[in-house]
CSV table of C-alpha atoms in Angstrom, one decimal:
chain,number,residue,atom,x,y,z
A,428,MET,CA,-17.7,12.6,5.2
A,429,ASN,CA,-16.8,9.7,7.2
A,430,LYS,CA,-14.8,6.3,5.6
A,431,SER,CA,-17.9,4.7,4.9
A,432,GLU,CA,-19.5,6.9,2.6
A,433,LEU,CA,-15.7,8.1,1.1
A,434,ARG,CA,-15.2,4.2,0.8
A,435,ALA,CA,-18.4,4.1,-1.3
A,436,VAL,CA,-17.6,6.7,-3.5
A,437,PHE,CA,-14.0,6.1,-4.2
A,438,LEU,CA,-15.3,2.2,-4.5
A,439,GLU,CA,-17.2,3.0,-6.8
A,440,LYS,CA,-14.3,5.8,-9.0
A,441,ARG,CA,-12.0,2.7,-9.3
A,442,ARG,CA,-14.8,0.5,-10.4
A,443,LYS,CA,-14.9,3.2,-13.6
A,444,LEU,CA,-12.1,3.3,-14.5
A,445,SER,CA,-10.7,1.0,-17.8
A,446,SER,CA,-8.4,-1.5,-17.5
A,447,LEU,CA,-6.6,0.4,-19.3
A,448,ASP,CA,-6.9,3.3,-17.1
A,449,THR,CA,-5.1,0.8,-14.1
A,450,PHE,CA,-2.9,0.2,-16.6
A,451,GLU,CA,-1.4,3.0,-17.9
A,452,LYS,CA,-1.0,4.8,-13.9
A,453,SER,CA,-0.4,2.0,-12.5
A,454,ARG,CA,2.4,2.3,-14.6
A,455,GLN,CA,3.0,6.0,-13.9
A,456,ILE,CA,2.7,5.2,-9.9
A,457,ALA,CA,5.5,3.2,-10.6
A,458,ASP,CA,7.8,4.4,-12.2
A,459,ARG,CA,7.2,7.5,-10.3
A,460,PHE,CA,8.0,6.1,-6.9
A,461,PHE,CA,11.0,4.4,-9.2
A,462,ALA,CA,11.9,8.2,-9.4
A,463,GLU,CA,11.6,10.0,-6.5
A,464,PHE,CA,12.0,7.4,-3.7
A,465,ASP,CA,15.9,6.2,-2.3
A,466,VAL,CA,15.5,3.1,-3.3
A,467,GLU,CA,18.9,1.9,-3.2
A,468,GLN,CA,19.3,2.6,1.0
A,469,MET,CA,16.1,0.8,1.7
A,470,ARG,CA,17.4,-2.5,2.4
A,471,THR,CA,13.9,-4.4,3.1
A,472,ILE,CA,10.1,-3.1,1.3
A,473,HIS,CA,7.2,-4.4,2.0
A,474,CYS,CA,4.9,-4.5,-0.8
A,475,PHE,CA,1.0,-5.8,-0.7
A,476,ILE,CA,0.1,-7.8,-4.4
A,477,SER,CA,-2.9,-6.5,-6.2
A,478,ILE,CA,-6.2,-8.2,-6.5
A,479,PRO,CA,-7.1,-7.8,-10.4
A,480,ARG,CA,-10.1,-8.2,-10.5
A,481,LEU,CA,-11.1,-5.4,-8.2
A,482,GLY,CA,-9.3,-2.9,-9.5
A,483,GLU,CA,-5.7,-2.2,-7.4
A,484,ILE,CA,-2.8,-1.1,-8.8
A,485,ASP,CA,-0.7,-3.3,-10.3
A,486,THR,CA,2.0,-3.3,-8.3
A,487,SER,CA,3.9,-6.2,-10.2
A,488,LEU,CA,4.9,-3.5,-11.4
A,489,ILE,CA,7.1,-2.6,-8.9
A,490,TYR,CA,8.0,-5.2,-7.5
A,491,GLU,CA,9.7,-7.5,-10.7
A,492,ARG,CA,11.2,-4.3,-11.5
A,493,LEU,CA,12.8,-4.5,-7.3
A,494,TRP,CA,13.9,-8.7,-7.7
A,495,THR,CA,15.9,-7.3,-11.8
A,496,GLU,CA,17.0,-4.1,-10.4
A,497,PHE,CA,17.7,-4.0,-7.2
A,498,PRO,CA,18.8,-7.7,-6.3
A,499,ASN,CA,20.0,-6.7,-3.3
A,500,VAL,CA,17.0,-4.9,-2.3
A,501,ARG,CA,14.8,-7.8,0.0
A,502,THR,CA,10.8,-7.3,-0.5
A,503,ILE,CA,8.3,-8.7,1.9
A,504,ALA,CA,4.8,-8.9,1.4
A,505,PRO,CA,1.8,-9.0,3.8
A,506,ARG,CA,0.0,-12.7,4.8
A,507,MET,CA,-3.4,-12.5,6.8
A,508,ASN,CA,-4.0,-13.9,9.4
A,509,ARG,CA,-7.1,-15.2,10.1
A,510,VAL,CA,-6.8,-16.9,13.6
A,511,THR,CA,-5.0,-13.7,14.9
A,512,GLY,CA,-7.0,-10.5,12.4
A,513,GLU,CA,-3.1,-9.3,11.5
A,514,ILE,CA,-1.3,-9.0,8.6
A,515,GLU,CA,2.3,-11.4,8.4
A,516,SER,CA,5.3,-10.0,6.4
A,517,LEU,CA,6.7,-13.2,4.5
A,518,GLN,CA,9.7,-12.7,2.3
A,519,PHE,CA,8.6,-12.7,-1.3
A,520,SER,CA,10.9,-13.2,-4.8
A,521,LEU,CA,10.6,-14.7,-8.0
A,522,GLY,CA,10.7,-18.3,-7.4
A,523,SER,CA,7.5,-17.5,-4.5
A,524,ASP,CA,4.3,-20.2,-4.2
A,525,LEU,CA,1.4,-17.8,-4.1
A,526,VAL,CA,-1.2,-19.0,-3.1
A,527,GLU,CA,-4.4,-18.2,-3.6
A,528,ASN,CA,-7.0,-17.7,0.8
A,529,HIS,CA,-10.5,-17.1,1.0
A,530,TRP,CA,-10.3,-13.9,-0.4
A,531,GLY,CA,-8.8,-14.3,-3.0
A,532,ILE,CA,-6.2,-13.0,-1.8
A,533,ARG,CA,-2.9,-14.2,-3.7
A,534,GLU,CA,-0.2,-14.6,-0.9
A,535,PRO,CA,4.0,-15.8,-0.6
A,536,ALA,CA,3.7,-19.4,1.0
A,537,GLY,CA,6.4,-21.6,2.7
A,538,GLU,CA,8.4,-17.8,3.0
A,539,PRO,CA,9.9,-17.0,6.6
A,540,ILE,CA,8.2,-14.5,7.7
A,541,ILE,CA,9.8,-11.2,8.5
A,542,ASP,CA,9.9,-8.7,11.3
A,543,PRO,CA,8.3,-5.2,10.9
A,544,THR,CA,11.0,-3.8,12.8
A,545,GLU,CA,13.0,-5.4,9.9
A,546,ILE,CA,11.2,-3.2,6.8
A,547,ASP,CA,12.5,0.2,6.2
A,548,ALA,CA,9.4,0.7,4.0
A,549,VAL,CA,5.7,0.2,3.6
A,550,LEU,CA,3.9,0.4,-0.2
A,551,VAL,CA,0.2,0.8,0.9
A,552,PRO,CA,-3.2,0.3,-0.3
A,553,VAL,CA,-4.5,3.5,0.1
A,554,LEU,CA,-8.4,4.1,-1.8
A,555,CYS,CA,-8.8,7.7,-0.1
A,556,TYR,CA,-7.4,9.5,1.6
A,557,ASP,CA,-6.9,13.4,3.2
A,558,SER,CA,-4.4,16.9,3.4
A,559,TYR,CA,-2.8,15.0,6.8
A,560,GLY,CA,-1.8,11.4,6.2
A,561,ASN,CA,-5.5,9.8,7.5
A,562,ARG,CA,-6.5,7.1,5.1
A,563,VAL,CA,-9.6,4.2,4.2
A,564,GLY,CA,-8.9,1.1,3.5
A,565,TYR,CA,-11.7,-2.2,2.8
A,566,GLY,CA,-12.8,-1.2,6.1
A,567,LYS,CA,-11.5,-4.2,8.9
A,568,GLY,CA,-7.9,-2.2,10.4
A,569,TYR,CA,-5.5,-5.0,8.8
A,570,TYR,CA,-3.1,-2.0,7.8
A,571,ASP,CA,-3.3,0.5,11.2
A,572,ARG,CA,-2.9,-2.3,13.2
A,573,PHE,CA,-0.2,-3.7,11.3
A,574,LEU,CA,1.8,0.3,10.3
A,575,SER,CA,2.2,0.7,14.2
A,576,LYS,CA,4.3,-2.7,14.4
A,577,CYS,CA,7.2,-0.9,12.0
A,578,ARG,CA,10.1,1.7,13.8
A,579,ALA,CA,9.7,5.1,13.5
A,580,HIS,CA,10.6,5.4,10.8
A,581,CYS,CA,9.7,3.3,8.4
A,582,GLN,CA,8.8,4.9,5.2
A,583,LYS,CA,4.5,4.4,5.1
A,584,ILE,CA,4.0,5.6,1.5
A,585,GLY,CA,0.1,4.8,-0.1
A,586,LEU,CA,-0.4,3.7,-3.4
A,587,SER,CA,-3.4,5.4,-4.4
A,588,PHE,CA,-5.1,6.1,-8.2
A,589,PHE,CA,-6.9,9.9,-7.1
A,590,SER,CA,-5.5,12.8,-4.8
A,591,PRO,CA,-5.7,13.7,-1.7
A,592,ILE,CA,-9.6,15.4,0.1
A,593,ASP,CA,-10.0,18.2,2.4
A,594,LYS,CA,-10.7,15.5,5.6
A,595,ILE,CA,-11.5,12.4,6.5
A,596,ASP,CA,-14.8,13.0,9.5
A,597,ASP,CA,-13.9,10.1,11.7
A,598,ILE,CA,-10.2,9.8,12.4
A,599,GLY,CA,-10.1,7.5,15.5
A,600,GLU,CA,-7.0,7.3,17.9
A,601,TYR,CA,-6.6,3.6,15.8
A,602,ASP,CA,-6.0,5.1,12.8
A,603,VAL,CA,-1.9,5.4,11.4
A,604,ARG,CA,-1.3,8.7,8.9
A,605,ILE,CA,1.3,7.8,5.6
A,606,ASP,CA,3.8,9.6,5.1
A,607,SER,CA,2.9,10.1,1.7
A,608,CYS,CA,0.5,9.2,-1.2
A,609,ILE,CA,2.4,7.7,-5.1
A,610,THR,CA,-1.0,9.3,-7.5
A,611,PRO,CA,-0.3,9.2,-11.0
A,612,GLU,CA,0.5,12.6,-11.2
A,613,LEU,CA,1.7,13.7,-8.0
A,614,ILE,CA,3.3,12.0,-4.6
A,615,TYR,CA,1.8,14.0,-2.5
A,616,ARG,CA,3.7,14.2,1.2
A,617,PHE,CA,2.5,14.5,4.6
A,618,ASP,CA,4.5,17.0,6.9
A,619,VAL,CA,1.1,18.7,8.5
A,620,ASN,CA,-0.6,18.0,11.9
A,621,ASP,CA,-4.0,17.2,11.8
A,622,PRO,CA,-5.8,20.7,13.8
A,623,SER,CA,-9.2,18.0,15.1
């Protein structure tokens, strides 16, 4: 299947999850992140802020725990620049003001912008992904452009409610793979080459 077909299928799958399912699966994903990744070695973590009305993974279970248990780890969050079409990374902490952009996404306001080369790990929203680490997002390419600016050794960690599919049919040259994906049940790590 191609990305647009997969996007429709997985948006519907996510829509069918109850609020309780979404919360419980989000908690399992957060617990798995802290259990399986060496957070102490990450100086700067980029974490998206969830859109509750879309049933996204509740990332507050991750960044609020980072603030309380890992105060030496700097957390940053994305802001969409409508002029450039790029993601900017803003420092994000307990005292940060959040404002809704025109898509209804909450973003930090009045915080310093952080260069992508300073990021050690990016928690990436993943709607669907395949066994090679190729992902399907919302279709605008924001994260592909952003991830291409991060350091080569920056960990690109997807978060998804679902297991991978075998293969996405229409991967492009500018698509950036994730290194791993955390689901409620397992962590998938991608170190295999895509034969296409």
